Amino acid sequence: TGTLASAGQTWFQWTNAARGNATVADSVPGVPGTGIDNLMNSFLGSYVNSNPSYVSHVLMNWGVNDMGAGGLVEATWVSQYGQIVDYLHTRFPSATLVISYPWRQGYDSQSATMHGWIDTVIANCAGIGATCIPGVDEAVTIKGSDNGATATRDGVHYSTAGFSLYAAAMKTVLGY
């Protein structure tokens, strides 16, 4: 596990920021397998404690646990993700929001569907004046040519190689 760094500036400790695929299960301690709705409900009070003037980018990679939830409604999911984006844009108005595309082994069809939903979230950013850009596409970076065997421990959570692959891909997205 390493740090993303550029021009001598440490971005963050990658293991803490992307631990276990940056899934909601890892973001809501003690609540495994939860979805974007639970993150939305707990995000406001728990995860944003930084000084807004220091935040240039907010990296988001959520949705992998939602793929196994079943019964997802696009409008609800997009709305909930949009509420998170709206809050982050209000809290960090100068920050670029980088929204990655999740992938999960055995869920290629749902991953592709969610890719479209995330494209909608990104497109909706313009309506609130937020700058949102596409992040890492895990269906490319993590799935790789071996269906995630190298980059994941269990088809969902990153292996050591997966952390390195994701970090390298994110550095590219960020232009470093």
Short mmCIF file of C-alpha atoms in Angstrom, two decimals:
data_model
loop_
_atom_site.label_atom_id
_atom_site.label_comp_id
_atom_site.label_asym_id
_atom_site.label_seq_id
_atom_site.Cartn_x
_atom_site.Cartn_y
_atom_site.Cartn_z
CA THR A 1 0.00 0.00 0.00
CA GLY A 2 1.33 3.39 -0.86
CA THR A 3 0.54 7.02 -1.12
CA LEU A 4 -0.47 9.04 -4.13
CA ALA A 5 2.00 11.87 -4.34
CA SER A 6 2.81 14.57 -6.81
CA ALA A 7 5.27 17.45 -6.70
CA GLY A 8 6.27 16.40 -3.19
CA GLN A 9 2.71 16.64 -1.89
CA THR A 10 1.11 13.58 -0.32
CA TRP A 11 -2.49 13.17 -1.45
CA PHE A 12 -3.56 10.61 1.12
CA GLN A 13 -2.69 7.24 2.48
CA TRP A 14 -4.20 4.93 -0.11
CA THR A 15 -4.97 2.09 2.28
CA ASN A 16 -7.08 4.35 4.46
CA ALA A 17 -8.87 6.04 1.57
CA ALA A 18 -9.48 3.04 -0.66
CA ARG A 19 -9.39 0.27 1.91
CA GLY A 20 -11.32 -2.74 0.72
CA ASN A 21 -12.43 -1.18 -2.56
CA ALA A 22 -13.80 2.01 -0.96
CA THR A 23 -17.06 0.17 -0.64
CA VAL A 24 -19.87 1.32 1.55
CA ALA A 25 -19.27 -1.70 3.77
CA ASP A 26 -15.82 -0.36 4.54
CA SER A 27 -17.06 3.21 4.82
CA VAL A 28 -19.76 2.40 7.39
CA PRO A 29 -17.91 0.52 10.14
CA GLY A 30 -19.80 -2.48 11.43
CA VAL A 31 -22.42 -2.45 8.68
CA PRO A 32 -21.30 -4.96 6.03
CA GLY A 33 -23.01 -5.11 2.66
CA THR A 34 -24.78 -1.79 2.89
CA GLY A 35 -25.52 0.34 -0.14
CA ILE A 36 -25.32 3.92 -1.31
CA ASP A 37 -28.48 4.75 0.65
CA ASN A 38 -26.77 4.02 3.99
CA LEU A 39 -23.70 5.98 2.98
CA MET A 40 -25.91 8.93 2.04
CA ASN A 41 -27.57 8.84 5.46
CA SER A 42 -24.33 8.71 7.44
CA PHE A 43 -22.07 10.77 5.17
CA LEU A 44 -23.15 14.21 6.29
CA GLY A 45 -22.00 13.86 9.87
CA SER A 46 -19.18 11.38 9.60
CA TYR A 47 -16.85 11.77 6.67
CA VAL A 48 -16.21 15.39 5.88
CA ASN A 49 -14.07 17.04 8.50
CA SER A 50 -11.41 18.69 6.34
CA ASN A 51 -10.87 22.37 5.81
CA PRO A 52 -12.61 23.11 2.49
CA SER A 53 -9.82 25.37 1.28
CA TYR A 54 -7.39 22.43 1.20
CA VAL A 55 -9.58 20.09 -0.83
CA SER A 56 -8.96 20.17 -4.58
CA HIS A 57 -10.39 16.74 -5.47
CA VAL A 58 -12.89 14.37 -3.89
CA LEU A 59 -12.49 10.79 -5.08
CA MET A 60 -15.61 8.63 -5.01
CA ASN A 61 -15.93 4.93 -5.76
CA TRP A 62 -19.26 3.64 -4.49
CA GLY A 63 -21.82 1.16 -5.68
CA VAL A 64 -20.13 -2.24 -5.68
CA ASN A 65 -22.23 -3.51 -2.77
CA ASP A 66 -25.38 -2.22 -4.43
CA MET A 67 -24.80 -4.67 -7.28
CA GLY A 68 -25.68 -7.59 -5.06
CA ALA A 69 -28.62 -5.86 -3.40
CA GLY A 70 -31.25 -6.55 -6.05
CA GLY A 71 -34.27 -4.41 -6.72
CA LEU A 72 -32.31 -1.24 -7.31
CA VAL A 73 -34.27 1.59 -8.85
CA GLU A 74 -32.19 3.81 -11.10
CA ALA A 75 -33.98 7.06 -10.21
CA THR A 76 -33.58 6.42 -6.48
CA TRP A 77 -29.92 5.41 -6.74
CA VAL A 78 -29.03 8.37 -8.97
CA SER A 79 -30.93 10.72 -6.65
CA GLN A 80 -29.13 9.43 -3.56
CA TYR A 81 -25.73 9.67 -5.22
CA GLY A 82 -26.72 13.15 -6.43
CA GLN A 83 -27.47 14.20 -2.85
CA ILE A 84 -23.96 13.18 -1.85
CA VAL A 85 -22.53 15.12 -4.81
CA ASP A 86 -24.63 18.15 -3.89
CA TYR A 87 -23.42 18.06 -0.30
CA LEU A 88 -19.77 17.67 -1.33
CA HIS A 89 -20.05 20.48 -3.85
CA THR A 90 -21.57 22.73 -1.18
CA ARG A 91 -18.85 21.78 1.32
CA PHE A 92 -15.98 21.96 -1.20
CA PRO A 93 -17.17 24.31 -3.97
CA SER A 94 -13.77 24.48 -5.68
CA ALA A 95 -13.12 20.74 -5.65
CA THR A 96 -13.34 18.49 -8.66
CA LEU A 97 -15.45 15.45 -7.86
CA VAL A 98 -13.95 12.32 -9.41
CA ILE A 99 -16.53 9.55 -9.71
CA SER A 100 -15.26 6.06 -10.45
CA TYR A 101 -17.15 3.14 -11.96
CA PRO A 102 -17.38 0.04 -9.74
CA TRP A 103 -17.05 -3.52 -10.96
CA ARG A 104 -17.77 -6.79 -9.16
CA GLN A 105 -16.87 -10.30 -10.23
CA GLY A 106 -19.95 -12.09 -11.52
CA TYR A 107 -21.90 -8.86 -11.97
CA ASP A 108 -20.75 -7.64 -15.38
CA SER A 109 -24.28 -6.76 -16.50
CA GLN A 110 -25.04 -4.79 -13.33
CA SER A 111 -21.63 -3.12 -13.55
CA ALA A 112 -22.43 -1.97 -17.07
CA THR A 113 -25.85 -0.72 -15.97
CA MET A 114 -24.34 1.16 -13.05
CA HIS A 115 -21.76 2.67 -15.42
CA GLY A 116 -24.67 4.35 -17.20
CA TRP A 117 -26.15 5.53 -13.91
CA ILE A 118 -22.82 7.08 -12.92
CA ASP A 119 -22.66 8.80 -16.29
CA THR A 120 -26.05 10.32 -15.39
CA VAL A 121 -24.73 11.44 -11.99
CA ILE A 122 -21.75 13.09 -13.70
CA ALA A 123 -23.96 14.77 -16.29
CA ASN A 124 -26.25 16.08 -13.53
CA CYS A 125 -23.32 17.85 -11.86
CA ALA A 126 -23.53 20.71 -14.35
CA GLY A 127 -27.03 21.52 -13.06
CA ILE A 128 -25.64 22.44 -9.63
CA GLY A 129 -22.44 24.03 -10.93
CA ALA A 130 -20.22 21.19 -9.72
CA THR A 131 -17.20 19.94 -11.64
CA CYS A 132 -17.44 16.16 -11.88
CA ILE A 133 -15.25 13.94 -14.00
CA PRO A 134 -15.17 10.20 -14.68
CA GLY A 135 -12.75 8.33 -12.47
CA VAL A 136 -11.32 4.84 -12.76
CA ASP A 137 -13.34 2.20 -14.59
CA GLU A 138 -12.87 -0.93 -12.51
CA ALA A 139 -14.28 -3.08 -15.34
CA VAL A 140 -11.04 -2.23 -17.11
CA THR A 141 -8.53 -1.70 -14.31
CA ILE A 142 -9.61 -4.27 -11.73
CA LYS A 143 -11.33 -6.89 -13.86
CA GLY A 144 -8.35 -6.95 -16.20
CA SER A 145 -7.79 -9.96 -18.42
CA ASP A 146 -8.27 -12.49 -15.60
CA ASN A 147 -11.71 -11.49 -14.27
CA GLY A 148 -10.26 -9.83 -11.18
CA ALA A 149 -8.18 -12.79 -9.98
CA THR A 150 -5.03 -10.67 -9.68
CA ALA A 151 -6.57 -7.41 -8.50
CA THR A 152 -9.07 -8.73 -5.93
CA ARG A 153 -8.98 -11.05 -2.94
CA ASP A 154 -12.54 -12.26 -3.41
CA GLY A 155 -13.94 -10.70 -6.59
CA VAL A 156 -14.86 -7.50 -4.73
CA HIS A 157 -12.11 -6.27 -2.38
CA TYR A 158 -8.72 -5.23 -3.70
CA SER A 159 -5.64 -7.34 -3.28
CA THR A 160 -2.27 -5.65 -2.83
CA ALA A 161 -1.91 -5.71 -6.62
CA GLY A 162 -5.40 -4.23 -6.96
CA PHE A 163 -4.53 -1.28 -4.73
CA SER A 164 -1.49 -0.59 -6.89
CA LEU A 165 -3.46 -0.90 -10.13
CA TYR A 166 -6.23 1.38 -8.87
CA ALA A 167 -3.76 3.96 -7.53
CA ALA A 168 -1.87 4.05 -10.84
CA ALA A 169 -5.12 4.42 -12.79
CA MET A 170 -6.32 7.21 -10.48
CA LYS A 171 -3.03 9.06 -10.86
CA THR A 172 -3.62 8.94 -14.62
CA VAL A 173 -7.18 10.24 -14.21
CA LEU A 174 -5.80 13.10 -12.11
CA GLY A 175 -3.11 13.88 -14.68
CA TYR A 176 -0.05 12.69 -12.75
#
